[in-house]
Amino acid sequence: MELARHWRLKKQRYALQGEVCPHCQTKIFPPRDICPACKQEARTDHTFSGRGKVVAFTVVTQPPKGYEAQAPYVVALVELEEGPRVTAQLTDLGDEEPYIGMPVEMVTRKLRTVEGERGIIVYGYKFRPRLTVAQRA
Amino acid sequence: MTEPLFPQRSVGIVGYGAYVPRYRLPASEISRVWHGGYAGHPVQEKAVAGPDEDTFTMALEAARNALARAGVSAEALRAVWVGSESHPYAVKPTGTLLADALGAAPSVQAGDWEFACKAGTEAMVAAIGLVGSGMADYALVVGADTAQGRPGDALEFTAASGAAAFVLGPAENALARILATYSYVTDTPDFWRREGEKYPAHGQRFTGEPAYFHHITQAAKGLLEALDMTPQDFTYAVFHQPNTKFPQRVAKMLGFTPEQIAPGLLVPRIGNTYSASALIGLTAILDVAQPGDRIFVTSFGSGAGSDAFALEVTEAILERRDRAPHTEDYIARRTEIDYGLYVRYRGKLAE
Ligand SMILES: [Zn+2]
């Protein structure tokens, strides 16, 4: 059981692996095994699409230890299209300014390093402006 | 023995995916900083990974695209192999990171391949063997790099970032069947990087004729002869792309036309993506190819060697290619940066 839990945590960090409530179909992220809507047990895995929109954001200029390499960066509250809200960095903004309602999608990126160049690299999800896919006949 | 390799059972590409980072460094910027603006430009610009990207993160996005096109679940993969010369760790495989992040672990082969710019195609030949022998139904191979040139070195114009991923599987489920492969390698001192060194070194005299042109033409001719085919039997061709001129010249030497190589010739706009170079060109060709088209692919890796492949596109391409972003979608997503930002993004101040 410990191993299974470990796996699920990893999936939740690399991608958006959450749960769906078998009773009321509420989508749950992060997974907590109890449905926040109907309070019943909810352990069914659900992989989120990764698409959502920015509902709030702030620019971090004084980053915590381990995050210095990417500062300044934008942290946003993203509402996933399935409902739940998650807090994550925005990335690949390029010359775009973030705004409320900005359509974004999940990507997996370097979050930080532990002990600088010697330590482990921690990867996890962030959101970027949604890639524009050309219209095709 | 110029015998090509044929697997016991026929193998093909079931899904493919590309990734190109957003940032572009124009050659004119490097020329301005290091050459007073007087240098010739081997490419227009190159793709540069952002500060939170590396070979693993780029391989992951390309692999997710390949799995989406394949319509195969990650659990079905029996190998996750990453070819690169810029793995994030010197010791700790990119392959396990990728297998885990995709959901392919733990019952899977996972590991890293190294052979300069042909590490990805070397892994592809091995995956053809794994699937072709019947040991596995599906295998994922990736070529990905965040290539680095020493500041001021000629390589800095072209050393770029990108990734290409392929799910290989049984030919009956393929969007492109692999007709055969043939490889040609020798010990050639054209380009190397010693353990612990950050930037590569190169033997100027060896990079052109005895390395790139010799190995590509020998591998390509070997495969064409063995298949009893000529360049005219192919709709498209793609060769390793260290700069704009080399692939154009080697195509001409072999008898391929500028039209055949045009869709896969991405180097002027994204630079040399090393292990991804020929393979990302192949993704761009698959984005436009039609059922029945044949594609000729030849990689090159310093040290040195080439892998040649002959492919034939199937009907499955039509319903699968729009399941993920096209390679041109990534190339169109473009933000120009200056040399200063480039130095920061690629960690060039941390010597
Ligand atoms: Zn519920």
Short mmCIF file of C-alpha atoms and ligand atoms in Angstrom, two decimals:
data_model
loop_
_atom_site.label_atom_id
_atom_site.label_comp_id
_atom_site.label_asym_id
_atom_site.label_seq_id
_atom_site.Cartn_x
_atom_site.Cartn_y
_atom_site.Cartn_z
CA MET A 1 0.00 0.00 0.00
CA GLU A 2 2.86 2.38 0.79
CA LEU A 3 4.30 1.77 -2.65
CA ALA A 4 0.97 2.45 -4.33
CA ARG A 5 0.65 5.70 -2.43
CA HIS A 6 4.15 6.72 -3.42
CA TRP A 7 3.35 6.11 -7.08
CA ARG A 8 0.21 8.14 -6.91
CA LEU A 9 2.01 11.09 -5.35
CA LYS A 10 4.57 11.01 -8.12
CA LYS A 11 1.91 10.92 -10.80
CA GLN A 12 0.23 13.84 -9.11
CA ARG A 13 3.43 15.86 -9.25
CA TYR A 14 4.47 15.10 -12.85
CA ALA A 15 1.00 15.28 -14.31
CA LEU A 16 -2.43 16.07 -12.95
CA GLN A 17 -3.46 12.71 -11.55
CA GLY A 18 -6.49 13.16 -9.32
CA GLU A 19 -9.72 11.36 -8.57
CA VAL A 20 -13.33 11.29 -9.67
CA CYS A 21 -16.13 10.72 -7.18
CA PRO A 22 -18.07 7.55 -8.14
CA HIS A 23 -21.17 8.94 -6.39
CA CYS A 24 -21.54 12.50 -7.71
CA GLN A 25 -18.86 12.62 -10.49
CA THR A 26 -17.02 15.54 -8.87
CA LYS A 27 -13.41 15.73 -10.13
CA ILE A 28 -10.91 15.95 -7.28
CA PHE A 29 -7.41 17.44 -7.24
CA PRO A 30 -5.19 16.92 -5.35
CA PRO A 31 -6.47 13.42 -4.54
CA ARG A 32 -7.81 13.12 -0.99
CA ASP A 33 -9.93 9.94 -1.21
CA ILE A 34 -13.00 11.75 0.21
CA CYS A 35 -15.25 13.72 -2.10
CA PRO A 36 -15.34 17.41 -1.05
CA ALA A 37 -18.86 17.74 -2.51
CA CYS A 38 -20.74 14.72 -1.08
CA LYS A 39 -18.24 13.60 1.61
CA GLN A 40 -18.32 9.98 0.42
CA GLU A 41 -15.31 7.82 -0.37
CA ALA A 42 -13.73 8.63 -3.76
CA ARG A 43 -10.70 6.60 -4.84
CA THR A 44 -11.18 6.27 -8.60
CA ASP A 45 -8.17 7.63 -10.52
CA HIS A 46 -8.81 10.44 -12.95
CA THR A 47 -6.23 12.13 -15.17
CA PHE A 48 -7.04 15.76 -15.78
CA SER A 49 -6.84 17.24 -19.27
CA GLY A 50 -4.34 19.85 -18.08
CA ARG A 51 -6.33 22.69 -19.63
CA GLY A 52 -7.62 25.57 -17.57
CA LYS A 53 -7.60 29.32 -17.14
CA VAL A 54 -5.87 31.79 -14.86
CA VAL A 55 -8.16 33.15 -12.15
CA ALA A 56 -5.51 35.02 -10.12
CA PHE A 57 -1.76 35.59 -10.28
CA THR A 58 1.15 37.30 -8.59
CA VAL A 59 4.76 38.01 -9.56
CA VAL A 60 7.36 36.52 -7.23
CA THR A 61 10.54 38.61 -7.10
CA GLN A 62 11.86 37.33 -3.75
CA PRO A 63 11.85 33.56 -4.27
CA PRO A 64 12.32 30.97 -1.53
CA LYS A 65 15.61 29.05 -1.41
CA GLY A 66 16.07 26.70 -4.37
CA TYR A 67 13.89 28.76 -6.73
CA GLU A 68 16.36 31.61 -7.38
CA ALA A 69 17.38 30.47 -10.87
CA GLN A 70 13.99 31.18 -12.38
CA ALA A 71 13.04 34.38 -10.51
CA PRO A 72 11.21 36.58 -11.14
CA TYR A 73 8.35 34.24 -11.99
CA VAL A 74 4.56 34.27 -11.95
CA VAL A 75 2.53 32.07 -9.60
CA ALA A 76 -1.10 31.64 -10.61
CA LEU A 77 -4.30 30.13 -9.34
CA VAL A 78 -5.54 28.06 -12.27
CA GLU A 79 -9.07 26.77 -12.60
CA LEU A 80 -8.97 23.44 -14.42
CA GLU A 81 -11.69 22.87 -17.01
CA GLU A 82 -12.94 19.97 -14.83
CA GLY A 83 -13.49 22.35 -11.90
CA PRO A 84 -10.72 22.12 -9.28
CA ARG A 85 -8.33 25.03 -8.72
CA VAL A 86 -4.57 24.54 -8.40
CA THR A 87 -1.70 26.88 -7.59
CA ALA A 88 1.32 26.62 -9.85
CA GLN A 89 3.98 28.63 -11.66
CA LEU A 90 3.30 29.98 -15.12
CA THR A 91 6.10 29.34 -17.61
CA ASP A 92 6.99 30.10 -21.24
CA LEU A 93 5.29 33.47 -21.02
CA GLY A 94 7.87 34.89 -23.42
CA ASP A 95 6.70 38.42 -24.17
CA GLU A 96 3.11 37.74 -23.06
CA GLU A 97 1.64 39.39 -19.95
CA PRO A 98 -0.48 37.07 -17.81
CA TYR A 99 -4.12 38.11 -17.35
CA ILE A 100 -7.26 36.89 -15.59
CA GLY A 101 -8.94 34.40 -17.93
CA MET A 102 -5.72 33.52 -19.82
CA PRO A 103 -6.13 30.00 -21.30
CA VAL A 104 -3.28 27.79 -20.08
CA GLU A 105 -2.22 24.14 -20.25
CA MET A 106 -0.12 21.92 -18.01
CA VAL A 107 3.52 21.13 -18.73
CA THR A 108 6.12 19.34 -16.63
CA ARG A 109 9.19 21.42 -15.83
CA LYS A 110 12.07 21.84 -13.41
CA LEU A 111 10.66 23.31 -10.20
CA ARG A 112 13.84 23.71 -8.20
CA THR A 113 17.11 22.07 -7.29
CA VAL A 114 18.12 20.74 -3.91
CA GLU A 115 21.66 21.74 -2.83
CA GLY A 116 22.34 23.68 -6.03
CA GLU A 117 24.31 21.96 -8.81
CA ARG A 118 25.12 18.89 -6.69
CA GLY A 119 21.68 17.85 -5.56
CA ILE A 120 18.59 16.31 -7.03
CA ILE A 121 16.42 18.13 -9.59
CA VAL A 122 12.75 18.39 -8.59
CA TYR A 123 10.30 18.29 -11.50
CA GLY A 124 6.61 19.07 -11.42
CA TYR A 125 3.71 20.65 -13.20
CA LYS A 126 3.47 24.28 -14.29
CA PHE A 127 1.15 25.99 -16.75
CA ARG A 128 1.99 27.80 -19.97
CA PRO A 129 -0.11 29.88 -22.39
CA ARG A 130 -2.02 27.35 -24.48
CA LEU A 131 -0.12 26.36 -27.62
CA THR A 132 -1.81 27.68 -30.75
CA VAL A 133 -2.52 24.82 -33.10
CA ALA A 134 -3.00 25.93 -36.69
CA GLN A 135 -6.40 25.28 -38.26
CA ARG A 136 -6.14 22.45 -40.77
CA ALA A 137 -8.48 21.37 -43.54
CA MET B 1 28.94 -6.96 -45.10
CA THR B 2 26.52 -4.31 -46.30
CA GLU B 3 23.50 -6.38 -45.33
CA PRO B 4 20.60 -4.26 -44.09
CA LEU B 5 18.77 -5.18 -40.90
CA PHE B 6 15.33 -6.74 -41.21
CA PRO B 7 13.40 -7.76 -38.07
CA GLN B 8 11.66 -11.15 -37.88
CA ARG B 9 8.30 -9.48 -37.76
CA SER B 10 7.64 -6.23 -39.55
CA VAL B 11 7.88 -3.08 -37.39
CA GLY B 12 6.71 0.48 -37.83
CA ILE B 13 6.18 3.88 -36.25
CA VAL B 14 2.86 3.78 -34.42
CA GLY B 15 3.03 7.31 -33.02
CA TYR B 16 5.40 10.29 -33.21
CA GLY B 17 5.76 13.59 -31.40
CA ALA B 18 7.98 16.64 -31.45
CA TYR B 19 8.91 19.41 -29.07
CA VAL B 20 10.65 22.71 -29.81
CA PRO B 21 11.12 25.26 -27.01
CA ARG B 22 9.72 28.76 -27.39
CA TYR B 23 12.84 30.92 -27.39
CA ARG B 24 14.95 31.80 -30.47
CA LEU B 25 18.45 33.23 -30.58
CA PRO B 26 19.17 34.81 -34.00
CA ALA B 27 22.60 34.13 -35.51
CA SER B 28 22.96 37.89 -35.93
CA GLU B 29 22.98 38.20 -32.10
CA ILE B 30 25.93 35.82 -31.75
CA SER B 31 27.71 37.56 -34.59
CA ARG B 32 27.14 40.93 -32.92
CA VAL B 33 28.59 39.78 -29.59
CA TRP B 34 31.51 37.68 -30.79
CA HIS B 35 32.35 38.63 -34.37
CA GLY B 36 31.60 42.36 -34.62
CA GLY B 37 28.67 41.47 -36.85
CA TYR B 38 30.93 40.13 -39.60
CA ALA B 39 30.43 36.37 -39.30
CA GLY B 40 28.52 34.29 -41.83
CA HIS B 41 25.33 32.70 -40.52
CA PRO B 42 25.13 28.88 -40.69
CA VAL B 43 21.44 29.15 -39.61
CA GLN B 44 19.00 32.08 -39.27
CA GLU B 45 18.29 31.33 -35.63
CA LYS B 46 18.23 28.49 -33.13
CA ALA B 47 15.73 27.19 -30.57
CA VAL B 48 16.76 27.76 -26.96
CA ALA B 49 15.28 25.93 -23.97
CA GLY B 50 13.87 28.07 -21.16
CA PRO B 51 15.46 28.15 -17.69
CA ASP B 52 13.14 25.40 -16.39
CA GLU B 53 13.63 23.03 -19.34
CA ASP B 54 16.10 20.22 -19.89
CA THR B 55 16.43 17.04 -21.92
CA PHE B 56 13.96 15.23 -19.64
CA THR B 57 11.20 17.86 -19.76
CA MET B 58 11.47 18.18 -23.55
CA ALA B 59 11.58 14.39 -24.01
CA LEU B 60 8.46 14.13 -21.85
CA GLU B 61 6.40 16.53 -23.94
CA ALA B 62 7.51 14.88 -27.20
CA ALA B 63 6.72 11.45 -25.71
CA ARG B 64 3.27 12.54 -24.55
CA ASN B 65 2.59 13.70 -28.12
CA ALA B 66 3.85 10.38 -29.52
CA LEU B 67 1.64 8.35 -27.17
CA ALA B 68 -1.38 10.54 -28.00
CA ARG B 69 -0.88 9.85 -31.71
CA ALA B 70 -0.23 6.16 -31.13
CA GLY B 71 -3.38 5.74 -29.05
CA VAL B 72 -1.36 3.31 -26.93
CA SER B 73 -1.32 3.48 -23.12
CA ALA B 74 2.01 4.03 -21.37
CA GLU B 75 1.63 0.66 -19.60
CA ALA B 76 1.86 -1.05 -23.00
CA LEU B 77 5.45 0.19 -23.47
CA ARG B 78 8.19 -2.36 -22.78
CA ALA B 79 11.09 0.06 -23.35
CA VAL B 80 11.63 3.77 -22.73
CA TRP B 81 14.97 4.76 -24.25
CA VAL B 82 16.36 8.27 -24.44
CA GLY B 83 19.20 9.23 -26.76
CA SER B 84 21.01 12.45 -25.82
CA GLU B 85 24.38 14.01 -25.17
CA SER B 86 22.87 16.36 -22.57
CA HIS B 87 21.17 14.10 -20.03
CA PRO B 88 20.34 16.14 -16.88
CA TYR B 89 22.43 13.80 -14.71
CA ALA B 90 25.84 12.27 -15.41
CA VAL B 91 24.69 9.32 -13.30
CA LYS B 92 20.91 8.71 -12.99
CA PRO B 93 19.03 7.75 -16.11
CA THR B 94 16.71 10.07 -17.98
CA GLY B 95 14.92 6.88 -19.07
CA THR B 96 13.60 6.09 -15.59
CA LEU B 97 12.42 9.66 -15.06
CA LEU B 98 10.59 9.48 -18.36
CA ALA B 99 9.13 6.01 -17.79
CA ASP B 100 7.85 7.08 -14.39
CA ALA B 101 6.42 10.41 -15.51
CA LEU B 102 4.60 8.76 -18.41
CA GLY B 103 3.21 5.95 -16.26
CA ALA B 104 5.22 3.24 -18.05
CA ALA B 105 7.20 2.15 -14.96
CA PRO B 106 7.99 -0.21 -13.30
CA SER B 107 7.73 -3.23 -15.70
CA VAL B 108 9.78 -1.72 -18.50
CA GLN B 109 13.28 -1.40 -19.92
CA ALA B 110 14.46 2.15 -19.31
CA GLY B 111 17.81 3.68 -20.05
CA ASP B 112 19.90 6.21 -21.88
CA TRP B 113 21.79 6.00 -25.14
CA GLU B 114 24.81 8.03 -26.10
CA PHE B 115 26.30 8.49 -29.55
CA ALA B 116 26.65 12.25 -30.08
CA CYS B 117 23.87 13.28 -32.51
CA LYS B 118 22.78 9.77 -33.45
CA ALA B 119 21.93 8.46 -29.97
CA GLY B 120 18.22 8.64 -30.79
CA THR B 121 18.45 6.66 -34.02
CA GLU B 122 20.76 4.11 -32.38
CA ALA B 123 18.00 3.58 -29.78
CA MET B 124 15.50 3.31 -32.62
CA VAL B 125 17.42 0.46 -34.27
CA ALA B 126 17.52 -1.35 -30.91
CA ALA B 127 13.78 -0.80 -30.45
CA ILE B 128 13.13 -2.23 -33.91
CA GLY B 129 15.00 -5.32 -32.75
CA LEU B 130 13.02 -5.52 -29.49
CA VAL B 131 9.66 -5.23 -31.22
CA GLY B 132 10.74 -7.15 -34.31
CA SER B 133 11.85 -10.16 -32.28
CA GLY B 134 8.48 -10.33 -30.55
CA MET B 135 9.94 -9.58 -27.09
CA ALA B 136 7.85 -6.41 -26.92
CA ASP B 137 4.83 -5.00 -28.68
CA TYR B 138 5.63 -1.34 -28.08
CA ALA B 139 8.81 0.62 -27.38
CA LEU B 140 9.36 4.36 -26.98
CA VAL B 141 12.51 6.01 -28.31
CA VAL B 142 13.40 9.68 -27.90
CA GLY B 143 16.15 11.87 -29.30
CA ALA B 144 16.47 15.04 -27.22
CA ASP B 145 19.17 17.60 -26.48
CA THR B 146 19.87 20.97 -24.95
CA ALA B 147 23.09 21.36 -26.90
CA GLN B 148 25.78 23.74 -25.71
CA GLY B 149 28.63 25.44 -27.49
CA ARG B 150 31.45 27.26 -25.72
CA PRO B 151 30.73 31.02 -25.83
CA GLY B 152 32.39 32.40 -28.93
CA ASP B 153 32.89 28.96 -30.52
CA ALA B 154 31.51 28.44 -34.03
CA LEU B 155 29.20 25.76 -32.61
CA GLU B 156 27.35 28.38 -30.61
CA PHE B 157 25.53 29.58 -33.75
CA THR B 158 23.82 26.23 -34.18
CA ALA B 159 23.79 24.24 -30.87
CA ALA B 160 20.05 24.16 -30.15
CA SER B 161 17.35 22.43 -28.10
CA GLY B 162 14.52 20.12 -29.14
CA ALA B 163 13.09 16.62 -28.90
CA ALA B 164 11.46 13.98 -31.08
CA ALA B 165 9.77 10.80 -29.82
CA PHE B 166 8.51 7.67 -31.54
CA VAL B 167 6.40 4.76 -30.41
CA LEU B 168 7.49 1.70 -32.36
CA GLY B 169 5.18 -1.26 -32.68
CA PRO B 170 3.91 -4.00 -34.99
CA ALA B 171 3.70 -2.86 -38.64
CA GLU B 172 -0.01 -3.72 -38.87
CA ASN B 173 -0.71 -0.92 -36.37
CA ALA B 174 1.85 1.53 -37.83
CA LEU B 175 1.43 4.92 -39.47
CA ALA B 176 4.74 4.30 -41.24
CA ARG B 177 6.27 0.87 -41.83
CA ILE B 178 10.05 0.51 -41.51
CA LEU B 179 11.30 -1.30 -44.62
CA ALA B 180 14.87 -1.81 -43.39
CA THR B 181 17.77 -0.09 -41.64
CA TYR B 182 21.51 -0.03 -42.20
CA SER B 183 24.26 1.53 -40.08
CA TYR B 184 27.85 2.52 -40.79
CA VAL B 185 30.33 3.45 -38.04
CA THR B 186 34.09 4.08 -37.70
CA ASP B 187 36.37 5.56 -35.03
CA THR B 188 36.71 9.17 -36.22
CA PRO B 189 38.00 12.07 -34.04
CA ASP B 190 35.72 14.81 -35.39
CA PHE B 191 34.00 15.99 -32.20
CA TRP B 192 34.12 14.95 -28.56
CA ARG B 193 33.57 16.00 -24.97
CA ARG B 194 35.66 14.50 -22.19
CA GLU B 195 34.04 13.42 -18.91
CA GLY B 196 33.51 16.45 -16.63
CA GLU B 197 33.94 19.01 -19.41
CA LYS B 198 31.02 21.36 -19.97
CA TYR B 199 31.67 22.16 -23.63
CA PRO B 200 32.71 19.92 -26.53
CA ALA B 201 35.87 20.16 -28.61
CA HIS B 202 36.15 19.49 -32.32
CA GLY B 203 38.81 18.59 -34.82
CA GLN B 204 38.09 21.20 -37.52
CA ARG B 205 39.73 19.12 -40.23
CA PHE B 206 37.56 16.13 -39.50
CA THR B 207 34.03 17.55 -39.30
CA GLY B 208 33.14 17.66 -43.01
CA GLU B 209 34.43 15.11 -45.51
CA PRO B 210 35.78 12.27 -43.34
CA ALA B 211 32.98 12.51 -40.78
CA TYR B 212 29.59 13.86 -41.85
CA PHE B 213 29.71 13.27 -45.61
CA HIS B 214 31.54 9.95 -45.53
CA HIS B 215 29.31 8.26 -42.95
CA ILE B 216 25.99 9.54 -44.27
CA THR B 217 26.76 8.62 -47.88
CA GLN B 218 28.07 5.16 -46.91
CA ALA B 219 25.05 4.36 -44.75
CA ALA B 220 22.58 5.77 -47.28
CA LYS B 221 24.16 4.04 -50.29
CA GLY B 222 24.40 0.79 -48.36
CA LEU B 223 20.69 0.84 -47.60
CA LEU B 224 19.63 1.92 -51.10
CA GLU B 225 21.73 -0.80 -52.73
CA ALA B 226 20.49 -3.49 -50.36
CA LEU B 227 16.88 -2.53 -51.03
CA ASP B 228 17.58 -2.17 -54.75
CA MET B 229 16.07 1.31 -54.60
CA THR B 230 17.12 4.77 -55.79
CA PRO B 231 16.39 8.28 -54.43
CA GLN B 232 13.56 8.49 -56.99
CA ASP B 233 11.71 5.75 -55.08
CA PHE B 234 11.24 8.17 -52.17
CA THR B 235 8.90 11.13 -51.74
CA TYR B 236 10.90 12.70 -48.92
CA ALA B 237 14.35 12.49 -47.35
CA VAL B 238 15.88 13.88 -44.18
CA PHE B 239 19.52 13.95 -43.09
CA HIS B 240 21.26 15.09 -39.92
CA GLN B 241 21.32 18.89 -39.87
CA PRO B 242 24.37 20.45 -38.18
CA ASN B 243 23.92 23.58 -40.34
CA THR B 244 21.93 24.53 -43.43
CA LYS B 245 24.52 23.61 -46.08
CA PHE B 246 25.61 20.11 -45.05
CA PRO B 247 22.23 18.37 -45.45
CA GLN B 248 21.61 20.19 -48.73
CA ARG B 249 25.00 19.11 -50.05
CA VAL B 250 24.77 15.48 -48.90
CA ALA B 251 21.29 15.20 -50.43
CA LYS B 252 22.68 16.40 -53.75
CA MET B 253 25.65 14.01 -53.54
CA LEU B 254 23.23 11.10 -53.11
CA GLY B 255 20.82 12.25 -55.84
CA PHE B 256 17.95 13.60 -53.72
CA THR B 257 16.32 16.85 -54.87
CA PRO B 258 15.81 20.08 -52.87
CA GLU B 259 12.03 19.39 -52.99
CA GLN B 260 12.48 15.98 -51.33
CA ILE B 261 14.32 17.44 -48.34
CA ALA B 262 12.38 20.73 -48.02
CA PRO B 263 9.68 19.74 -45.44
CA GLY B 264 12.22 18.14 -43.07
CA LEU B 265 14.92 20.82 -43.37
CA LEU B 266 14.21 22.65 -40.11
CA VAL B 267 17.78 23.67 -39.20
CA PRO B 268 17.62 27.24 -40.60
CA ARG B 269 14.78 28.03 -38.19
CA ILE B 270 15.57 25.91 -35.09
CA GLY B 271 19.29 25.14 -35.32
CA ASN B 272 20.98 21.80 -34.75
CA THR B 273 18.96 19.91 -32.15
CA TYR B 274 21.66 17.19 -32.02
CA SER B 275 20.05 13.84 -31.11
CA ALA B 276 16.70 15.24 -32.27
CA SER B 277 17.99 16.73 -35.51
CA ALA B 278 17.15 14.17 -38.21
CA LEU B 279 14.28 12.78 -36.12
CA ILE B 280 12.52 16.11 -35.63
CA GLY B 281 12.85 16.61 -39.38
CA LEU B 282 11.10 13.25 -39.76
CA THR B 283 8.23 14.44 -37.52
CA ALA B 284 7.73 17.48 -39.77
CA ILE B 285 7.64 15.19 -42.84
CA LEU B 286 5.11 12.86 -41.20
CA ASP B 287 2.95 15.94 -40.52
CA VAL B 288 2.53 16.41 -44.29
CA ALA B 289 3.08 12.93 -45.80
CA GLN B 290 0.35 10.94 -47.56
CA PRO B 291 -0.33 7.18 -47.43
CA GLY B 292 2.04 5.38 -49.78
CA ASP B 293 4.79 8.02 -49.55
CA ARG B 294 8.26 6.65 -48.86
CA ILE B 295 10.66 8.52 -46.56
CA PHE B 296 14.45 8.12 -46.43
CA VAL B 297 16.15 9.04 -43.12
CA THR B 298 19.87 9.14 -42.31
CA SER B 299 21.28 10.40 -39.03
CA PHE B 300 24.88 11.25 -38.20
CA GLY B 301 26.68 11.14 -34.87
CA SER B 302 30.24 12.26 -34.28
CA GLY B 303 32.76 9.72 -33.29
CA ALA B 304 31.34 8.64 -35.85
CA GLY B 305 28.46 6.89 -37.55
CA SER B 306 25.16 7.02 -39.41
CA ASP B 307 21.90 5.06 -39.24
CA ALA B 308 19.81 4.92 -42.42
CA PHE B 309 16.10 4.00 -42.47
CA ALA B 310 13.58 3.50 -45.27
CA LEU B 311 9.93 4.08 -44.31
CA GLU B 312 6.60 3.73 -46.05
CA VAL B 313 3.61 5.75 -44.81
CA THR B 314 0.27 3.97 -44.26
CA GLU B 315 -3.39 5.06 -44.19
CA ALA B 316 -3.21 5.39 -40.38
CA ILE B 317 -1.31 8.68 -40.73
CA LEU B 318 -4.50 10.49 -41.73
CA GLU B 319 -6.46 9.96 -38.53
CA ARG B 320 -3.48 10.13 -36.16
CA ARG B 321 -1.49 13.20 -37.09
CA ASP B 322 -3.91 15.76 -35.67
CA ARG B 323 -4.04 14.06 -32.25
CA ALA B 324 -1.06 16.19 -31.15
CA PRO B 325 0.44 19.56 -32.13
CA HIS B 326 2.32 19.56 -35.43
CA THR B 327 6.02 20.37 -35.42
CA GLU B 328 5.27 23.62 -37.28
CA ASP B 329 2.95 24.68 -34.42
CA TYR B 330 5.92 24.59 -32.08
CA ILE B 331 8.18 26.40 -34.54
CA ALA B 332 5.54 29.12 -35.02
CA ARG B 333 5.51 29.72 -31.23
CA ARG B 334 8.53 31.99 -31.27
CA THR B 335 9.93 34.57 -28.89
CA GLU B 336 13.23 36.17 -29.86
CA ILE B 337 15.78 36.64 -27.07
CA ASP B 338 19.07 38.52 -26.96
CA TYR B 339 22.47 37.14 -26.04
CA GLY B 340 22.18 38.30 -22.43
CA LEU B 341 18.97 36.41 -21.77
CA TYR B 342 20.42 33.40 -23.59
CA VAL B 343 23.43 33.39 -21.26
CA ARG B 344 21.11 33.39 -18.26
CA TYR B 345 18.66 30.77 -19.58
CA ARG B 346 21.43 28.30 -20.41
CA GLY B 347 23.37 28.84 -17.18
CA LYS B 348 26.49 30.08 -18.93
CA LEU B 349 27.48 32.34 -16.03
CA ALA B 350 27.72 29.38 -13.64
CA GLU B 351 31.20 28.26 -14.69
ZN ZN C 1 -19.08 13.05 -4.50
#
